[in-house]
Amino acid sequence: MKHTAARTRRAVLPEAGHPHTASRGPGRRGARVWRRANGTVLRLTYRVQERHEEAARHPDRGDISITTVIIWLAAVAGAVTIAGTIAVVVGKYNGKFTGL
């Protein structure tokens, strides 16, 4: 079922009735709160609907996959390990390299 703007407008919170009815609704201030809540619901619904349509038009948005992150972390960890090993070796044999 396709959701249209008209259908979205109907799928909001019910507005308060007249304050003198038997249910004694929330009154004028309550009606304003409900109107603001309905407006917020409409805006959020519209934004979510836009995002879904955009995702359907462009399924590959260039997100980084988990595999790519793992490979990069392994490469950086390897580089840090190699650099640390070189630093330790140079520190240990620093005075002995002068005779080469």
Coordinates of N, CA, C and O in Angstrom, one line a residue:
M1 N 0.8 -1.2 0.0 CA 0.0 0.0 0.0 C 0.9 1.2 0.0 O 1.8 1.4 0.8
K2 N 0.7 2.1 -0.9 CA 1.5 3.3 -1.0 C 1.0 4.4 -0.1 O -0.2 4.7 -0.1
H3 N 1.9 5.0 0.6 CA 1.5 6.1 1.5 C 1.6 7.4 0.8 O 2.6 7.7 0.3
T4 N 0.5 8.1 0.8 CA 0.5 9.4 0.2 C 0.5 10.5 1.3 O 0.2 10.2 2.5
A5 N 0.7 11.7 0.9 CA 0.6 12.8 1.8 C -0.7 13.0 2.4 O -0.9 13.2 3.6
A6 N -1.8 12.7 1.6 CA -3.2 12.8 2.2 C -3.4 11.7 3.2 O -4.0 12.0 4.3
R7 N -2.9 10.5 3.0 CA -3.1 9.4 4.0 C -2.3 9.8 5.2 O -2.7 9.5 6.3
T8 N -1.1 10.4 5.1 CA -0.3 10.7 6.2 C -1.0 11.8 7.1 O -0.9 11.7 8.3
R9 N -1.6 12.7 6.4 CA -2.3 13.8 7.2 C -3.5 13.2 8.0 O -3.8 13.7 9.1
R10 N -4.1 12.1 7.5 CA -5.2 11.5 8.3 C -4.7 10.7 9.4 O -5.4 10.4 10.4
A11 N -3.5 10.2 9.3 CA -2.9 9.3 10.4 C -2.2 10.0 11.5 O -1.1 9.8 11.8
V12 N -2.9 11.0 12.1 CA -2.4 11.8 13.1 C -3.2 11.6 14.4 O -4.3 11.0 14.3
L13 N -2.8 12.2 15.4 CA -3.6 12.2 16.7 C -4.9 12.9 16.5 O -5.0 14.0 15.9
P14 N -5.9 12.4 17.2 CA -7.2 13.1 17.1 C -7.2 14.5 17.8 O -6.6 14.6 18.9
E15 N -7.8 15.4 17.2 CA -7.9 16.8 17.8 C -9.0 16.8 18.9 O -10.0 16.0 18.8
A16 N -8.8 17.6 19.8 CA -9.8 17.7 20.9 C -11.1 18.3 20.4 O -11.1 19.2 19.5
G17 N -12.2 17.9 20.9 CA -13.5 18.4 20.5 C -13.8 19.7 21.2 O -13.0 20.3 21.8
H18 N -15.0 20.1 21.1 CA -15.5 21.3 21.8 C -15.4 21.2 23.3 O -15.7 20.1 23.8
P19 N -14.9 22.2 24.0 CA -14.7 22.1 25.4 C -16.0 21.8 26.2 O -15.9 21.4 27.4
H20 N -17.2 22.1 25.7 CA -18.4 22.0 26.4 C -19.1 20.6 26.1 O -20.2 20.4 26.5
T21 N -18.4 19.7 25.5 CA -19.0 18.4 25.2 C -19.0 17.6 26.4 O -18.3 17.9 27.4
A22 N -19.6 16.4 26.4 CA -19.7 15.6 27.6 C -18.4 15.0 28.0 O -18.1 14.8 29.1
S23 N -17.4 14.8 27.0 CA -16.2 14.2 27.3 C -15.2 15.2 28.0 O -14.3 14.8 28.7
R24 N -15.6 16.5 28.0 CA -14.7 17.5 28.6 C -13.3 17.4 28.2 O -12.4 17.1 29.0
G25 N -13.0 17.5 26.9 CA -11.7 17.3 26.4 C -10.6 18.3 27.0 O -10.9 18.9 28.0
P26 N -9.4 18.3 26.5 CA -8.3 19.1 27.1 C -8.5 20.6 27.0 O -7.7 21.3 27.6
G27 N -9.5 21.1 26.3 CA -9.7 22.5 26.3 C -8.8 23.2 25.2 O -8.2 22.6 24.4
R28 N -8.8 24.6 25.2 CA -8.1 25.3 24.2 C -6.6 25.1 24.2 O -6.0 24.8 23.2
R29 N -6.0 25.1 25.4 CA -4.6 24.9 25.5 C -4.2 23.5 25.1 O -3.2 23.2 24.4
G30 N -5.0 22.5 25.5 CA -4.8 21.1 25.1 C -4.9 20.9 23.6 O -4.2 20.2 23.0
A31 N -5.9 21.6 23.0 CA -6.0 21.5 21.5 C -4.8 22.1 20.8 O -4.4 21.5 19.8
R32 N -4.2 23.2 21.3 CA -3.0 23.7 20.7 C -1.9 22.7 20.8 O -1.1 22.5 19.9
V33 N -1.8 22.0 22.0 CA -0.7 21.0 22.2 C -0.9 19.9 21.2 O 0.0 19.4 20.6
W34 N -2.2 19.4 21.0 CA -2.5 18.4 20.1 C -2.1 18.8 18.7 O -1.6 18.0 17.9
R35 N -2.5 20.1 18.3 CA -2.1 20.6 17.0 C -0.6 20.6 16.7 O -0.2 20.2 15.7
R36 N 0.1 21.0 17.7 CA 1.6 21.0 17.6 C 2.1 19.6 17.5 O 3.0 19.3 16.7
A37 N 1.6 18.7 18.3 CA 2.0 17.3 18.2 C 1.7 16.7 16.9 O 2.5 16.0 16.3
N38 N 0.5 17.0 16.3 CA 0.2 16.5 15.0 C 1.1 17.1 13.9 O 1.5 16.4 13.0
G39 N 1.5 18.4 14.0 CA 2.4 18.9 13.1 C 3.8 18.3 13.2 O 4.4 18.0 12.2
T40 N 4.2 18.0 14.4 CA 5.5 17.3 14.6 C 5.4 15.9 14.0 O 6.4 15.5 13.3
V41 N 4.3 15.2 14.2 CA 4.2 13.8 13.7 C 4.2 13.9 12.2 O 4.9 13.1 11.5
L42 N 3.5 14.9 11.6 CA 3.5 15.0 10.1 C 4.9 15.3 9.6 O 5.3 14.7 8.6
R43 N 5.7 16.2 10.2 CA 7.0 16.5 9.7 C 7.9 15.3 9.8 O 8.7 15.0 8.9
L44 N 7.9 14.6 11.0 CA 8.7 13.4 11.1 C 8.3 12.4 10.1 O 9.2 11.7 9.5
T45 N 7.0 12.1 9.9 CA 6.6 11.1 9.0 C 7.1 11.5 7.6 O 7.5 10.6 6.8
Y46 N 7.0 12.8 7.2 CA 7.4 13.2 5.9 C 8.9 13.0 5.7 O 9.3 12.5 4.7
R47 N 9.7 13.3 6.7 CA 11.2 13.2 6.6 C 11.5 11.7 6.5 O 12.4 11.3 5.7
V48 N 10.9 10.8 7.3 CA 11.2 9.4 7.2 C 10.8 8.9 5.8 O 11.5 8.1 5.2
Q49 N 9.6 9.3 5.3 CA 9.2 8.9 4.0 C 10.2 9.3 2.9 O 10.5 8.6 2.0
E50 N 10.7 10.6 3.0 CA 11.7 11.1 2.0 C 12.9 10.2 2.1 O 13.5 9.9 1.1
R51 N 13.4 9.9 3.3 CA 14.6 9.1 3.4 C 14.4 7.7 2.8 O 15.4 7.2 2.2
H52 N 13.3 7.1 3.0 CA 13.0 5.8 2.4 C 13.0 5.9 0.9 O 13.6 5.0 0.3
E53 N 12.4 6.9 0.4 CA 12.4 7.0 -1.1 C 13.8 7.3 -1.6 O 14.2 6.7 -2.7
E54 N 14.6 8.1 -0.9 CA 16.0 8.3 -1.3 C 16.8 7.1 -1.3 O 17.6 6.8 -2.2
A55 N 16.6 6.3 -0.2 CA 17.3 5.0 -0.1 C 16.9 4.0 -1.2 O 17.8 3.3 -1.7
A56 N 15.7 4.1 -1.6 CA 15.2 3.2 -2.7 C 15.8 3.6 -4.1 O 16.2 2.8 -4.9
R57 N 16.0 5.0 -4.3 CA 16.6 5.5 -5.5 C 18.1 5.2 -5.6 O 18.6 4.9 -6.6
H58 N 18.8 5.3 -4.5 CA 20.2 5.1 -4.4 C 20.6 4.0 -3.3 O 20.9 4.4 -2.2
P59 N 20.5 2.8 -3.7 CA 20.7 1.7 -2.7 C 22.1 1.7 -2.2 O 22.4 1.4 -1.0
D60 N 23.1 2.0 -3.0 CA 24.5 2.0 -2.6 C 24.9 3.5 -2.3 O 25.3 4.2 -3.2
R61 N 24.9 3.9 -1.1 CA 25.2 5.2 -0.7 C 26.7 5.4 -0.4 O 27.1 6.4 0.1
G62 N 27.5 4.4 -0.6 CA 28.9 4.5 -0.3 C 29.3 4.2 1.1 O 30.3 4.7 1.6
D63 N 28.4 3.6 1.8 CA 28.7 3.3 3.2 C 29.9 2.3 3.3 O 30.1 1.5 2.5
I64 N 30.8 2.5 4.3 CA 31.9 1.7 4.5 C 31.5 0.3 5.1 O 30.8 0.3 6.1
S65 N 31.9 -0.8 4.5 CA 31.5 -2.1 5.0 C 32.4 -2.5 6.2 O 33.5 -1.9 6.5
I66 N 31.9 -3.4 7.0 CA 32.6 -3.9 8.1 C 34.0 -4.5 7.7 O 35.0 -4.3 8.4
T67 N 34.0 -5.2 6.6 CA 35.3 -5.8 6.1 C 36.3 -4.8 5.9 O 37.5 -4.9 6.2
T68 N 35.9 -3.7 5.3 CA 36.9 -2.6 5.0 C 37.4 -2.0 6.3 O 38.6 -1.7 6.4
V69 N 36.6 -1.8 7.3 CA 37.0 -1.3 8.6 C 38.0 -2.3 9.2 O 39.1 -1.9 9.8
I70 N 37.7 -3.6 9.2 CA 38.6 -4.6 9.8 C 40.0 -4.6 9.1 O 41.0 -4.6 9.7
I71 N 40.0 -4.5 7.7 CA 41.2 -4.5 7.0 C 42.1 -3.2 7.3 O 43.3 -3.3 7.6
W72 N 41.4 -2.1 7.4 CA 42.1 -0.8 7.8 C 42.7 -0.9 9.2 O 43.8 -0.5 9.5
L73 N 41.9 -1.4 10.1 CA 42.4 -1.6 11.5 C 43.6 -2.5 11.6 O 44.6 -2.3 12.3
A74 N 43.6 -3.6 10.8 CA 44.7 -4.6 10.8 C 45.9 -3.9 10.2 O 47.0 -4.1 10.7
A75 N 45.7 -3.2 9.1 CA 46.9 -2.5 8.5 C 47.5 -1.5 9.4 O 48.8 -1.4 9.6
V76 N 46.7 -0.7 10.1 CA 47.2 0.3 11.1 C 47.9 -0.4 12.2 O 49.0 0.0 12.7
A77 N 47.3 -1.5 12.8 CA 47.9 -2.2 13.9 C 49.3 -2.8 13.5 O 50.2 -2.8 14.2
G78 N 49.3 -3.3 12.2 CA 50.6 -3.9 11.7 C 51.6 -2.8 11.6 O 52.8 -3.0 12.0
A79 N 51.3 -1.7 11.1 CA 52.2 -0.6 10.9 C 52.8 -0.1 12.3 O 54.0 0.1 12.4
V80 N 51.9 0.0 13.2 CA 52.3 0.4 14.6 C 53.2 -0.6 15.2 O 54.2 -0.3 15.9
T81 N 52.9 -1.9 15.0 CA 53.7 -3.0 15.6 C 55.1 -2.9 15.0 O 56.1 -3.0 15.7
I82 N 55.2 -2.8 13.7 CA 56.5 -2.7 13.0 C 57.3 -1.5 13.4 O 58.5 -1.6 13.8
A83 N 56.7 -0.4 13.5 CA 57.4 0.9 13.9 C 57.8 0.7 15.4 O 58.9 1.1 15.7
G84 N 57.0 0.1 16.2 CA 57.4 -0.1 17.6 C 58.6 -1.1 17.8 O 59.5 -0.8 18.5
T85 N 58.6 -2.1 17.0 CA 59.7 -3.1 17.0 C 61.0 -2.4 16.5 O 62.0 -2.6 17.1
I86 N 60.9 -1.6 15.5 CA 62.1 -0.9 15.0 C 62.6 0.1 16.1 O 63.8 0.2 16.3
A87 N 61.7 0.8 16.7 CA 62.1 1.7 17.8 C 62.8 1.0 19.0 O 63.8 1.4 19.5
V88 N 62.2 -0.2 19.3 CA 62.8 -1.0 20.4 C 64.2 -1.5 20.0 O 65.2 -1.4 20.8
V89 N 64.4 -2.0 18.8 CA 65.7 -2.5 18.4 C 66.7 -1.3 18.3 O 67.8 -1.5 18.7
V90 N 66.3 -0.2 17.7 CA 67.2 0.9 17.6 C 67.6 1.4 19.0 O 68.7 1.7 19.3
G91 N 66.7 1.4 19.9 CA 67.0 1.9 21.3 C 67.9 0.9 22.0 O 68.8 1.3 22.8
K92 N 67.7 -0.4 21.8 CA 68.6 -1.4 22.4 C 70.0 -1.4 21.9 O 71.0 -1.5 22.6
Y93 N 70.2 -1.2 20.6 CA 71.5 -1.3 20.0 C 72.0 0.0 19.5 O 72.8 0.1 18.6
N94 N 71.5 1.1 20.0 CA 71.9 2.4 19.6 C 73.4 2.7 19.6 O 73.9 3.2 18.7
G95 N 74.0 2.4 20.7 CA 75.5 2.6 20.8 C 76.3 1.7 20.0 O 77.5 2.0 19.7
K96 N 75.8 0.6 19.6 CA 76.6 -0.4 18.9 C 76.6 -0.3 17.4 O 77.3 -0.9 16.6
F97 N 75.7 0.6 16.9 CA 75.6 0.8 15.4 C 76.7 1.8 14.9 O 76.9 1.9 13.7
T98 N 77.5 2.4 15.7 CA 78.4 3.4 15.3 C 79.6 2.8 14.6 O 80.2 3.4 13.7
G99 N 79.9 1.6 14.8 CA 81.1 0.9 14.2 C 80.8 0.4 12.9 O 81.7 -0.2 12.2
L100 N 79.6 0.4 12.3 CA 79.3 -0.2 11.0 C 79.9 0.6 9.9 O 79.9 1.6 9.4

